[in-house]
Structure formats: C-alpha cells, structure tokens
Coordinates of C-alpha atoms (C1' of nucleotides) in Angstrom, one line a residue:
Chain A
M1 CA 28.8 -14.6 -16.6
T2 CA 30.3 -16.4 -19.6
Q3 CA 27.4 -18.7 -20.2
T4 CA 26.3 -17.0 -23.4
S5 CA 28.0 -18.1 -26.5
S6 CA 29.6 -15.9 -29.0
C7 CA 29.0 -16.4 -32.8
N8 CA 32.0 -18.4 -33.7
S9 CA 32.8 -20.5 -30.6
T10 CA 31.2 -23.6 -29.2
P11 CA 28.3 -22.7 -27.0
L12 CA 29.0 -23.4 -23.3
V13 CA 25.4 -24.2 -22.7
S14 CA 22.7 -25.1 -25.1
L15 CA 20.3 -22.4 -26.1
D16 CA 17.4 -24.4 -24.9
S17 CA 18.5 -24.2 -21.4
L18 CA 18.3 -20.5 -21.6
R19 CA 14.7 -20.8 -22.7
A20 CA 12.0 -21.2 -20.1
N21 CA 10.5 -24.6 -19.5
C22 CA 7.6 -24.3 -17.1
A23 CA 7.0 -28.0 -16.8
S24 CA 10.4 -28.7 -15.4
C25 CA 10.4 -25.6 -13.2
S26 CA 9.9 -26.3 -9.5
L27 CA 7.7 -23.2 -9.2
H28 CA 5.0 -24.1 -11.7
Q29 CA 2.5 -24.8 -9.0
L30 CA 3.0 -21.3 -7.7
C31 CA 3.8 -19.2 -10.7
L32 CA 1.8 -18.1 -13.8
P33 CA 1.4 -21.6 -15.3
M34 CA -0.4 -22.9 -12.2
G35 CA -3.2 -25.3 -13.0
L36 CA -2.3 -25.6 -16.7
D37 CA -2.2 -29.0 -18.4
E38 CA 0.9 -30.1 -20.3
T39 CA 0.0 -28.8 -23.7
D40 CA -1.1 -25.4 -22.4
M41 CA 2.1 -25.2 -20.5
Q42 CA 4.1 -25.8 -23.6
R43 CA 2.2 -23.0 -25.4
L44 CA 3.1 -20.7 -22.6
D45 CA 6.8 -21.9 -22.8
Q46 CA 6.8 -20.9 -26.5
I47 CA 6.2 -17.3 -25.8
I48 CA 8.4 -16.9 -22.8
G49 CA 11.5 -15.2 -24.3
R50 CA 14.5 -16.2 -22.2
R51 CA 15.7 -16.4 -18.7
R52 CA 17.7 -13.4 -17.6
R53 CA 20.2 -13.2 -14.8
I54 CA 20.2 -10.1 -12.6
A55 CA 23.2 -9.6 -10.4
K56 CA 22.8 -8.3 -6.8
D57 CA 22.0 -4.5 -6.8
E58 CA 21.3 -4.6 -10.5
I59 CA 18.1 -3.0 -11.7
L60 CA 15.5 -5.1 -13.6
Y61 CA 13.5 -2.1 -14.7
R62 CA 13.2 1.6 -13.8
M63 CA 10.3 3.9 -13.4
D64 CA 9.2 5.3 -16.7
D65 CA 10.8 2.5 -18.7
P66 CA 8.5 1.4 -21.5
F67 CA 6.6 -1.7 -20.6
N68 CA 7.0 -4.9 -22.7
M69 CA 7.5 -7.7 -20.3
L70 CA 6.3 -9.2 -17.1
Y71 CA 8.9 -11.0 -15.1
A72 CA 8.5 -14.2 -13.2
I73 CA 11.2 -14.7 -10.5
R74 CA 12.9 -18.1 -10.9
F75 CA 15.2 -17.6 -7.9
G76 CA 16.5 -14.8 -5.9
H77 CA 14.8 -11.8 -4.3
F78 CA 13.8 -8.3 -5.5
K79 CA 12.6 -5.1 -4.0
T80 CA 10.3 -2.6 -5.7
Y81 CA 10.3 1.0 -4.7
Q82 CA 8.9 4.3 -5.7
V83 CA 10.9 7.5 -5.8
N84 CA 9.2 10.8 -4.9
A85 CA 10.0 14.3 -6.1
N86 CA 12.7 14.7 -3.5
G87 CA 14.5 11.5 -4.5
E88 CA 13.3 9.8 -1.3
R89 CA 12.4 6.2 -1.7
Q90 CA 9.5 4.0 -0.4
I91 CA 9.9 0.3 -0.8
T92 CA 6.5 -1.1 -1.8
G93 CA 7.4 -4.7 -1.7
F94 CA 9.9 -7.5 -1.4
Q95 CA 9.4 -10.3 -4.1
M96 CA 10.7 -13.8 -4.1
A97 CA 10.7 -16.9 -6.4
G98 CA 7.4 -17.6 -8.1
E99 CA 6.2 -14.1 -7.9
L100 CA 5.4 -11.8 -10.8
L101 CA 6.9 -8.4 -11.4
G102 CA 5.8 -5.5 -13.6
M103 CA 2.0 -5.6 -13.3
D104 CA 1.8 -2.0 -12.3
A105 CA 3.0 -1.0 -15.7
I106 CA 0.1 -2.4 -17.7
S107 CA -2.1 0.6 -17.2
T108 CA 0.3 3.3 -18.5
E109 CA 2.6 1.0 -20.5
R110 CA 5.4 2.5 -18.4
H111 CA 6.8 1.1 -15.2
Q112 CA 5.7 2.8 -12.1
C113 CA 8.5 1.9 -9.8
D114 CA 12.1 0.5 -9.8
A115 CA 12.8 -3.2 -9.3
M116 CA 16.2 -4.1 -7.9
A117 CA 17.7 -7.5 -7.2
L118 CA 18.6 -8.0 -3.5
E119 CA 20.9 -10.9 -4.5
D120 CA 22.0 -12.6 -7.7
S121 CA 18.7 -13.7 -9.2
E122 CA 17.0 -15.0 -12.3
V123 CA 13.8 -14.1 -14.0
C124 CA 11.7 -15.4 -16.9
E125 CA 10.8 -12.7 -19.4
I126 CA 7.1 -12.9 -20.4
P127 CA 6.3 -10.6 -23.4
F128 CA 2.9 -9.2 -22.4
R129 CA 1.6 -8.7 -25.9
Q130 CA 2.0 -12.4 -26.6
L131 CA 0.6 -13.3 -23.3
E132 CA -2.5 -11.3 -24.1
D133 CA -2.8 -13.3 -27.3
L134 CA -2.6 -16.6 -25.3
F135 CA -5.4 -15.4 -23.0
G136 CA -7.9 -15.9 -25.8
H137 CA -6.9 -19.5 -26.2
I138 CA -6.2 -20.6 -22.7
P139 CA -9.0 -19.5 -20.3
N140 CA -7.4 -21.1 -17.4
L141 CA -4.3 -19.0 -17.9
L142 CA -6.4 -15.9 -18.0
R143 CA -8.3 -16.8 -14.9
H144 CA -5.0 -17.5 -13.0
F145 CA -3.6 -14.2 -14.2
H146 CA -6.6 -12.4 -12.7
R147 CA -6.1 -14.2 -9.5
I148 CA -2.4 -13.1 -9.4
M149 CA -3.3 -9.4 -10.0
S150 CA -6.1 -9.6 -7.5
Q151 CA -3.7 -11.1 -5.0
E152 CA -1.3 -8.2 -5.5
I153 CA -4.1 -5.8 -4.8
T154 CA -4.9 -7.6 -1.6
R155 CA -1.2 -7.7 -0.6
E156 CA -0.9 -4.0 -1.0
Q157 CA -4.1 -3.4 1.1
N158 CA -2.5 -5.4 3.9
V159 CA 0.6 -3.2 3.7
M160 CA -1.6 -0.2 3.9
L161 CA -3.1 -1.7 7.1
L162 CA 0.4 -2.2 8.4
L163 CA 1.6 1.3 7.6
G164 CA -1.5 3.2 8.6
N165 CA -2.6 1.3 11.7
M166 CA 0.3 -0.4 13.5
R167 CA 2.9 0.5 16.0
A168 CA 6.5 -0.2 15.4
E169 CA 6.7 -3.6 17.2
Q170 CA 3.5 -4.7 15.6
K171 CA 4.8 -3.8 12.1
F172 CA 8.0 -5.7 12.6
A173 CA 6.3 -8.8 13.9
A174 CA 3.9 -8.7 11.0
F175 CA 6.9 -8.4 8.6
L176 CA 8.6 -11.5 10.1
V177 CA 5.3 -13.5 10.1
N178 CA 4.7 -12.6 6.5
L179 CA 8.2 -13.7 5.4
A180 CA 7.9 -16.9 7.4
S181 CA 4.6 -17.9 5.7
R182 CA 6.0 -17.2 2.3
Y183 CA 9.0 -19.3 2.9
Q184 CA 6.8 -22.1 4.2
T185 CA 4.7 -21.9 1.0
R186 CA 7.9 -22.5 -1.0
G187 CA 8.9 -25.5 1.1
Y188 CA 11.5 -23.8 3.2
S189 CA 11.6 -23.5 6.9
S190 CA 9.2 -21.0 8.3
T191 CA 11.3 -20.5 11.5
T192 CA 14.9 -20.3 10.1
F193 CA 15.8 -18.1 7.2
Q194 CA 18.1 -15.5 5.9
L195 CA 17.0 -11.9 5.5
R196 CA 17.8 -10.8 2.0
M197 CA 17.4 -7.1 2.8
S198 CA 19.3 -4.7 5.0
R199 CA 18.0 -3.2 8.2
E200 CA 17.6 0.0 6.3
E201 CA 15.5 -1.6 3.7
I202 CA 13.2 -3.2 6.3
G203 CA 12.9 0.1 8.0
N204 CA 12.0 1.9 4.8
Y205 CA 9.4 -0.7 3.9
L206 CA 7.8 -0.5 7.4
G207 CA 7.9 3.3 7.6
L208 CA 10.5 3.2 10.4
T209 CA 14.2 4.1 10.7
I210 CA 17.1 1.8 10.7
E211 CA 17.7 2.5 14.4
S212 CA 14.1 1.6 15.3
I213 CA 14.5 -1.8 13.5
S214 CA 17.8 -2.4 15.3
R215 CA 16.1 -1.6 18.7
L216 CA 13.2 -3.9 17.8
I217 CA 15.5 -6.8 17.0
S218 CA 17.2 -6.3 20.4
K219 CA 13.8 -6.2 22.1
F220 CA 12.6 -9.3 20.4
K221 CA 15.9 -11.1 21.2
K222 CA 15.6 -10.1 24.9
G223 CA 12.0 -11.3 24.9
G224 CA 13.2 -14.6 23.7
W225 CA 10.9 -14.6 20.6
L226 CA 13.8 -14.3 18.2
R227 CA 17.4 -15.2 17.5
V228 CA 19.3 -13.0 15.1
S229 CA 22.8 -13.1 13.9
N230 CA 23.5 -10.6 11.1
R231 CA 20.9 -11.6 8.5
E232 CA 20.3 -15.1 9.8
V233 CA 16.9 -15.2 11.7
E234 CA 15.4 -17.9 13.8
I235 CA 11.9 -17.5 15.1
L236 CA 11.7 -19.0 18.5
A237 CA 8.1 -18.2 19.3
P238 CA 6.0 -18.1 16.1
E239 CA 2.7 -18.0 18.0
R240 CA 3.8 -15.1 20.1
L241 CA 5.0 -13.2 17.0
K242 CA 1.7 -13.8 15.3
A243 CA -0.1 -12.5 18.4
I244 CA 2.0 -9.3 18.4
A245 CA 1.4 -8.9 14.7
A246 CA -2.3 -9.3 15.2
G247 CA -2.2 -6.7 18.0
T248 CA -3.5 -9.2 20.6
A249 CA -0.3 -9.1 22.5
T250 CA 2.6 -6.7 23.1
C251 CA 6.3 -7.2 23.9
S252 CA 6.2 -6.1 27.5
Chain B
M1 CA -37.5 2.2 -2.4
T2 CA -40.7 1.3 -4.2
Q3 CA -39.2 1.4 -7.7
T4 CA -39.2 -2.4 -8.1
S5 CA -42.5 -3.8 -9.5
S6 CA -44.4 -6.6 -7.9
C7 CA -45.9 -9.3 -10.1
N8 CA -49.5 -8.2 -10.4
S9 CA -49.3 -4.4 -10.2
T10 CA -48.4 -1.9 -12.8
P11 CA -44.6 -1.3 -12.8
L12 CA -43.8 2.2 -11.4
V13 CA -40.8 2.3 -13.7
S14 CA -40.0 0.2 -16.7
L15 CA -37.7 -2.8 -16.2
D16 CA -35.4 -1.5 -18.8
S17 CA -34.5 1.6 -16.8
L18 CA -33.2 -0.7 -14.1
R19 CA -31.0 -2.5 -16.5
A20 CA -27.7 -0.9 -17.3
N21 CA -27.1 0.9 -20.5
C22 CA -23.5 1.8 -21.0
A23 CA -24.0 3.8 -24.2
S24 CA -26.3 6.3 -22.5
C25 CA -24.2 6.4 -19.3
S26 CA -22.2 9.6 -18.9
L27 CA -19.3 7.5 -17.4
H28 CA -18.7 5.2 -20.3
Q29 CA -15.5 7.0 -21.2
L30 CA -14.1 6.4 -17.7
C31 CA -15.6 3.1 -16.7
L32 CA -15.3 -0.5 -17.8
P33 CA -16.8 0.0 -21.4
M34 CA -14.1 2.6 -22.3
G35 CA -13.1 2.3 -25.9
L36 CA -15.7 -0.2 -26.9
D37 CA -17.7 0.2 -30.1
E38 CA -21.5 0.2 -30.0
T39 CA -22.1 -3.5 -30.6
D40 CA -19.5 -4.5 -28.0
M41 CA -21.0 -2.1 -25.5
Q42 CA -24.4 -3.7 -26.1
R43 CA -23.0 -7.2 -25.4
L44 CA -21.6 -5.8 -22.2
D45 CA -25.0 -4.3 -21.3
Q46 CA -26.6 -7.7 -21.7
I47 CA -24.6 -9.3 -18.9
I48 CA -24.9 -6.4 -16.5
G49 CA -27.5 -7.5 -14.1
R50 CA -29.2 -4.4 -12.7
R51 CA -28.5 -1.1 -11.1
R52 CA -28.6 -1.2 -7.4
R53 CA -29.1 1.7 -5.0
I54 CA -27.1 1.8 -1.8
A55 CA -28.2 4.2 0.9
K56 CA -25.7 6.2 2.9
D57 CA -23.9 4.1 5.5
E58 CA -25.2 0.9 3.9
I59 CA -22.7 -1.9 3.1
L60 CA -22.3 -3.1 -0.5
Y61 CA -20.3 -6.1 0.5
R62 CA -18.5 -7.3 3.6
M63 CA -15.2 -9.1 4.1
D64 CA -15.6 -12.9 3.6
D65 CA -18.8 -12.5 1.5
P66 CA -18.6 -14.8 -1.5
F67 CA -17.6 -13.0 -4.6
N68 CA -19.9 -13.0 -7.6
M69 CA -20.1 -9.4 -8.8
L70 CA -17.9 -6.5 -9.6
Y71 CA -19.5 -3.1 -9.0
A72 CA -19.2 0.0 -11.2
I73 CA -20.2 3.1 -9.3
R74 CA -22.8 5.1 -11.3
F75 CA -23.0 7.9 -8.8
G76 CA -22.2 8.5 -5.2
H77 CA -19.1 7.7 -3.1
F78 CA -17.8 4.6 -1.2
K79 CA -15.1 3.8 1.2
T80 CA -13.4 0.4 1.5
Y81 CA -11.7 -0.6 4.7
Q82 CA -10.0 -3.6 6.3
V83 CA -10.8 -4.7 9.8
N84 CA -8.0 -6.3 11.9
A85 CA -8.1 -8.8 14.7
N86 CA -8.9 -6.1 17.2
G87 CA -11.8 -4.7 15.2
E88 CA -9.8 -1.6 14.3
R89 CA -10.3 -0.3 10.8
Q90 CA -8.0 1.0 8.1
I91 CA -9.7 2.7 5.2
T92 CA -7.9 1.5 2.1
G93 CA -9.6 3.8 -0.4
F94 CA -12.4 6.3 -1.3
Q95 CA -14.1 5.4 -4.6
M96 CA -16.2 7.6 -6.8
A97 CA -18.3 7.4 -10.0
G98 CA -16.8 5.4 -12.8
E99 CA -14.6 3.4 -10.5
L100 CA -14.8 -0.4 -10.0
L101 CA -15.3 -2.1 -6.7
G102 CA -14.5 -5.7 -5.7
M103 CA -11.4 -6.6 -7.7
D104 CA -9.6 -7.7 -4.5
A105 CA -12.0 -10.6 -4.2
I106 CA -11.1 -12.3 -7.5
S107 CA -8.2 -14.2 -6.0
T108 CA -9.9 -15.9 -3.1
E109 CA -13.5 -15.7 -4.4
R110 CA -14.3 -13.9 -1.1
H111 CA -14.2 -10.2 -0.5
Q112 CA -11.2 -9.0 1.4
C113 CA -12.6 -5.7 2.8
D114 CA -15.9 -4.0 3.5
A115 CA -17.4 -1.4 1.1
M116 CA -19.7 1.2 2.5
A117 CA -21.6 4.0 0.8
L118 CA -20.6 7.5 2.0
E119 CA -23.8 8.9 0.6
D120 CA -26.8 7.6 -1.3
S121 CA -25.2 5.9 -4.3
E122 CA -25.9 3.6 -7.2
V123 CA -23.8 0.8 -8.7
C124 CA -24.1 -1.5 -11.7
E125 CA -23.7 -5.1 -10.9
I126 CA -21.3 -6.9 -13.2
P127 CA -21.5 -10.7 -12.8
F128 CA -17.8 -11.7 -13.0
R129 CA -18.4 -15.2 -14.4
Q130 CA -20.2 -13.7 -17.4
L131 CA -17.6 -10.9 -17.7
E132 CA -14.9 -13.6 -18.0
D133 CA -16.9 -15.2 -20.8
L134 CA -17.1 -11.9 -22.7
F135 CA -13.3 -11.4 -22.4
G136 CA -12.8 -14.2 -24.9
H137 CA -15.0 -12.4 -27.4
I138 CA -14.0 -8.7 -26.8
P139 CA -10.2 -8.3 -26.6
N140 CA -10.6 -4.6 -26.1
L141 CA -12.7 -5.2 -23.0
L142 CA -10.1 -7.6 -21.6
R143 CA -7.3 -5.1 -22.3
H144 CA -9.1 -2.3 -20.5
F145 CA -10.0 -4.5 -17.6
H146 CA -6.3 -5.2 -17.2
R147 CA -5.6 -1.5 -17.3
I148 CA -8.1 -0.9 -14.5
M149 CA -6.6 -3.6 -12.3
S150 CA -3.1 -2.3 -12.9
Q151 CA -4.3 1.2 -12.1
E152 CA -5.6 0.0 -8.8
I153 CA -2.2 -1.6 -8.0
T154 CA -0.5 1.8 -8.8
R155 CA -3.0 3.7 -6.8
E156 CA -2.3 1.5 -3.8
Q157 CA 1.5 1.9 -4.2
N158 CA 1.0 5.7 -4.1
V159 CA -1.0 5.3 -0.8
M160 CA 1.9 3.2 0.5
L161 CA 4.3 6.1 -0.4
L162 CA 1.9 8.4 1.4
L163 CA 1.6 6.4 4.6
G164 CA 5.2 5.3 4.8
N165 CA 7.1 8.4 3.8
M166 CA 5.1 11.6 4.4
R167 CA 4.6 13.9 7.3
A168 CA 1.1 14.9 8.3
E169 CA 0.8 18.1 6.3
Q170 CA 2.2 16.4 3.3
K171 CA -0.3 13.6 3.6
F172 CA -3.2 15.9 3.9
A173 CA -2.1 18.1 0.9
A174 CA -1.6 14.9 -1.2
F175 CA -5.1 13.8 -0.2
L176 CA -6.7 17.1 -1.3
V177 CA -4.7 17.2 -4.6
N178 CA -5.7 13.6 -5.4
L179 CA -9.4 14.4 -4.8
A180 CA -9.2 17.6 -6.9
S181 CA -7.6 15.8 -9.8
R182 CA -10.3 13.0 -9.8
Y183 CA -13.1 15.5 -9.7
Q184 CA -11.5 17.3 -12.6
T185 CA -11.3 14.1 -14.6
R186 CA -15.1 13.8 -14.1
G187 CA -15.8 17.3 -15.3
Y188 CA -16.3 18.9 -11.9
S189 CA -14.4 21.7 -10.4
S190 CA -11.0 20.9 -9.2
T191 CA -11.0 23.7 -6.7
T192 CA -14.4 23.6 -5.1
F193 CA -16.0 20.4 -4.0
Q194 CA -17.7 18.7 -1.1
L195 CA -15.9 16.2 1.1
R196 CA -18.0 13.1 1.2
M197 CA -16.1 11.7 4.2
S198 CA -15.8 12.8 7.8
R199 CA -12.7 14.2 9.4
E200 CA -12.4 10.9 11.2
E201 CA -12.5 8.9 7.9
I202 CA -9.8 11.2 6.4
G203 CA -7.6 10.7 9.4
N204 CA -8.1 7.0 9.4
Y205 CA -7.2 6.8 5.7
L206 CA -4.1 9.0 6.2
G207 CA -2.8 7.2 9.3
L208 CA -3.6 10.3 11.4
T209 CA -6.1 11.2 14.2
I210 CA -9.2 13.3 13.8
E211 CA -7.5 16.0 15.9
S212 CA -4.5 16.2 13.6
I213 CA -6.8 16.6 10.6
S214 CA -8.6 19.4 12.3
R215 CA -5.4 21.1 13.1
L216 CA -4.1 20.7 9.6
I217 CA -7.3 22.3 8.2
S218 CA -6.8 25.2 10.5
K219 CA -3.2 25.5 9.5
F220 CA -4.0 25.4 5.8
K221 CA -6.8 28.0 6.3
K222 CA -4.4 30.4 8.2
G223 CA -1.9 29.9 5.4
G224 CA -4.5 31.0 3.0
W225 CA -4.2 27.8 0.8
L226 CA -7.7 26.6 1.7
R227 CA -11.2 27.7 2.6
V228 CA -13.3 25.1 4.5
S229 CA -16.7 25.3 5.9
N230 CA -18.0 22.0 7.2
R231 CA -17.5 19.6 4.3
E232 CA -17.3 22.3 1.6
V233 CA -13.8 22.8 0.4
E234 CA -12.3 25.5 -1.8
I235 CA -8.7 25.2 -2.8
L236 CA -7.2 28.7 -3.0
A237 CA -3.6 27.8 -3.9
P238 CA -3.6 24.6 -5.9
E239 CA 0.1 25.0 -6.9
R240 CA 1.1 25.5 -3.3
L241 CA -0.8 22.4 -2.2
K242 CA 0.8 20.4 -5.0
A243 CA 4.2 21.6 -3.8
I244 CA 3.5 20.7 -0.2
A245 CA 2.2 17.3 -1.4
A246 CA 5.4 16.8 -3.4
G247 CA 7.5 17.7 -0.4
T248 CA 9.1 20.6 -2.2
A249 CA 7.5 23.1 0.2
T250 CA 6.2 23.2 3.7
C251 CA 3.5 25.2 5.5
S252 CA 5.7 27.5 7.5
Chain C
dC1 C1' -34.6 25.8 23.0
dG2 C1' -32.2 21.7 24.1
dC3 C1' -30.1 17.5 22.7
dG4 C1' -26.6 14.8 20.3
dC5 C1' -23.0 14.4 17.3
dA6 C1' -19.0 16.3 14.9
dA7 C1' -15.3 19.4 14.8
dT8 C1' -12.1 22.5 17.0
dT9 C1' -8.7 23.9 20.3
dG10 C1' -5.5 23.4 24.2
dA11 C1' -2.3 21.0 27.4
dC12 C1' 0.4 17.3 28.0
dT13 C1' 2.5 12.8 26.9
dG14 C1' 5.0 9.4 24.5
dC15 C1' 6.6 7.0 20.5
dC16 C1' 9.7 7.2 17.3
dC17 C1' 13.1 10.2 14.9
dT18 C1' 17.5 12.6 14.9
dC19 C1' 22.0 13.1 16.1
dA20 C1' 26.2 11.0 17.7
dA21 C1' 29.4 7.6 19.0
dA22 C1' 30.8 3.0 19.6
dA23 C1' 30.9 -1.8 18.0
dA24 C1' 30.8 -5.4 14.7
dG25 C1' 31.4 -7.3 9.9
dC26 C1' 33.8 -7.6 5.9
dG27 C1' 36.9 -7.3 2.2
dT28 C1' 41.7 -5.8 0.9
dG29 C1' 46.4 -5.8 1.2
dG30 C1' 50.6 -6.0 3.7
Chain D
dC1 C1' 47.8 -13.7 10.4
dC2 C1' 46.7 -9.0 11.6
dA3 C1' 46.1 -4.1 10.3
dC4 C1' 43.3 -1.0 8.0
dG5 C1' 39.4 1.3 6.1
dC6 C1' 34.7 1.2 4.9
dT7 C1' 30.1 0.0 5.7
dT8 C1' 26.4 -1.7 8.5
dT9 C1' 24.5 -2.3 12.9
dT10 C1' 24.0 -1.3 17.7
dT11 C1' 23.3 1.6 21.6
dG12 C1' 22.5 5.9 24.0
dA13 C1' 20.7 10.7 24.8
dG14 C1' 17.6 14.2 23.7
dG15 C1' 14.0 16.4 20.9
dG16 C1' 9.9 16.9 18.1
dC17 C1' 5.8 15.5 15.7
dA18 C1' 1.7 13.6 16.2
dG19 C1' -1.2 11.1 19.7
dT20 C1' -4.0 11.2 23.9
dC21 C1' -7.1 13.3 26.9
dA22 C1' -10.3 16.8 28.0
dA23 C1' -13.0 20.8 27.5
dT24 C1' -15.3 23.9 24.3
dT25 C1' -17.6 25.2 20.2
dG26 C1' -20.5 24.6 16.3
dC27 C1' -24.1 22.5 13.7
dG28 C1' -28.3 19.9 12.5
dC29 C1' -32.7 18.6 14.0
dG30 C1' -36.7 17.4 16.6

DNA sequence: CGCGCAATTGACTGCCCTCAAAAAGCGTGG
DNA sequence: CCACGCTTTTTGAGGGCAGTCAATTGCGCG
C-alpha cells in the first residue's frame, strides 16, 4: 500500500517497476503481446500506462463509466456482472491472469458491466486510443487483438449453451472443467486449485441458487468425483466430470 | 437460381449487379461501411466478393468449417446455434439485415456455430484477409469493426442476463422488446412485424419449451398486451412489455 | 377433402427454488 | 485459549414454475 513515493521522500520502488514490461512478464505468451517480436513488444510497453493494484472486493470499473482503458490481468481474479433494473446481478464471467477486461465498452465508449476483484489483484492499464494507433504499425498486434475479441464472443456463446441447455449438475461440472482447463493453460494443476469465488457467486453465474451449488458439491463428493474443503477443490475423476459436462453421463 | 452467367451465353444480369455496392445499399448506415466517405466505401466495395443468396433452411456455414469470410446480411434473417455432444442445439442469436455473421470464427479460423437462413436471404461475402489489409489504410473502418465486435459481446452478455436471471414471462417480453427495437432501427414498425422464427426456435433461444412459449403468447393475448396470429405480431402495450422485460411489472 | 406439420391446451411430474434451521469458518477480544 | 458474533455453507422440508407427456386444434397444401 505504501509502494508509491511521495514527492519529497526517497521512492520505495523505482518508477520503472510500476511500468509494464511485457517481455519480462510470464504471461506474454497468453496476453495481448502474444507472438510479437522484441521491438514490437517494447513499443507496446511504451503505451501501457502503469500497473494498478486492485484490492479484494474493489471495483476496477463500473457500468456507465467512460471507457479509456483496457485492462490486462497480471495476477488475481475478477468477476464481471451486469445489474438489471431491479438491482439484481448476473455474473457474466470470471477472469484470471492473462485475460483482457473492458472490451464490451468499445462500442458505446462506456462500460457495460461492473468488474470487481475477487482477491488482491494487479492489472496493466492499456490506453485504448494509443493501442488503436499502434494497430496501424503492428499488424500482428491487431491480428491477435481480433483473436482475443473473437475468443470472448465464443466464450460467451458457450455460457449461453450452459445457461440455456444444461441441467444443474451438468452446469456445475462444466464450470469445474472450464476452470481446470484454464489453470492448466497457465501451468497450474488442473486437478487441485482454489475457488476464488463464493458458492453464491458460482450459483449466480450458473443460474442456480447457493443451496443448489451446495447440494451439488455434496453429491459430487458422495459420488467420489470431487474432494472439497471450503474453497480448496480436488478433482478426483476428471474424465467423469467431463462426461457429465458433455451430457454423456449423469451423477446417478 | 439462374442468375449466374455461363461462359458462352448472354448474361441474364450484369456481373456488376452481383458485386456489392455499399454506397447504393440502404444498410450502409448500419452495416460495416458506416461512417466511411465515398472513396473509402469504394475501396471496401472492391474487396467484397459477391452477393450470395441463401434459401430458407439453407446453411451459410457450419461449425468447424474453415473461416475465410465474414457475411453482412443484405436482407433476410438467420439463426446461429451451437450443437453439443448430444446433438442438442442452443440458438445463440437471431440476425437480421445489416448485421455481421462469422466473427466468432476469427480466433480459431474455424466457425464455432452453424448459421442457417430463416427465410430466403442474401449476404455480402467479405474476405477477411483482404479486410485486414484494408484496416491499415482506413482507420475509420477498423474503428467501426471494433465497435461491431464489441457490440456483439454486449449483446451476448444481455442474453446471459436473460437466460440466467429471468423468469419465463420476463424472457419472452424481453425477446419481443428486443425485436421491436431492432425493427425500429431499420425503419420498420416497432409494433407490428412478422416473426421469422418458429415457436420452437424462440423457446430454444430463451431456454424454454415450445409449450411454454405457446402458453406465454396466450397469457399476453389475454392480458391485452399482444395480438398474435400465426407469426404476425402486434404489440398493443409496448410500455407494459418493457416493464415486464425490466422486471418492474408482472403479467398478473 | 385429407394429409402432415405446427401450435395450443390440459393434466401431471419433477427439478430446482424458497424458507428455515443448524453447522462450520473466521476474525475479534477477553 | 476459549467465548462470542457474524458470515458462509450445509442440510432438510415443502412448494411452485416450467417441463413432460398426450390429445386436440388449426393451418397450408396437394
């Protein structure tokens, strides 16, 4: 919290360390600079404003906030959610390191949802105007940006499939399988990980109640597919979970 | 069907009329060329391959098809749907004139869903490779393309809200209100229009059964908010429907 | 007119929600 | 260390919304 320097005291950290440096970031194979050579990566670094820490439960941006930045998650987890006329919320996604936040705001120049940190997190601020200027000079960057937006469209289509078509146990299995695969991509265990979100948040995301989630966990435990203690999860039968998620098997 | 000319016979129509011409298209204020000046629009015209007719129930592209083109709908309606491991379908959207199809394929270079014409329709083929080349020369085109992709992300988030959070009557009201507003944008009546999709397709899209849709129509009719005869719809109480969609009123 | 398909309506079922209470974590302070 | 209060999670009982199944009606078309 005291890492920023005031005007007349010795800086506790160098200013450079607050600036982004894609080349040295462990996520550059996953994040926006994917596939760029060293010089292009440096040009991208030059426009990336600063790293910003977001404490647990803090809000990165709110619906209707004017849009200036995209945010690349360096570490930590976020949730994005929409709020309807009644103040009810629907979580539209959980985001983790290497993923980009804010793309839904490009169209209207205002954010279309809230983004909240699920734990203490850090993001790189990417000024979108300057990023657009770079697109003209780095075709590879533009191409990868399109892939990222397209991927987000596909991700949301999969959630629509989940919400519209699946029964409760299938939804929950699909949720776990999805998390597992994303942790694997990031070099973490795909069978043992911590849930960063509460039961309530899982339920909201999946269109279920907290009680249903709790009952599903108990059912999966009894079935022997899963071990859960608080937010610590161990997947004991990944293939079985995948089959349940695909709808080719049930719990019974 | 016989509009294309063979090599040694007199063309039935000129080749030019098969080529796109954004400037003379009534949708250019809505579609990809939005905001371009005349010269830029001509450059866009030059890369747009041809217009292609798609008959009712015909498939424009299938999941896993290699991606080469985006498609701009000139007239007609489409549905896009995903197919899961069991062959069950989830309709992810209904698209109409001026909207762009195929953006979900950019990421993997393969289409992620099927697109089927709901009626006899026509699309402009937009070769994506060549469109990318144009982006470097027409910044306004690139900027608008990003707005379109972002809009698609927002649209899907709204469907997630609908599928995850709403009760049946709210879903159906939201569906009607959405259609009405899109027809209004296109200069058609927002209160009287034809449903291009069957009850079954509406139900699939909304995560409901065909019987539920039928009951909802009856309920809305009895309430006096709606007049329906086959696929002909007249919205009698738009404000009431909006209130139901927003969740600030119910049918009872 | 008769056929086939789509839509409507009714009766019943079941999945998941709601309500309620108990149990388990977790931080705070004695 | 335990007691305490607060929040989160678990578990149970019961109800309701939407699904399932089945029969009927309506519509387009040869």
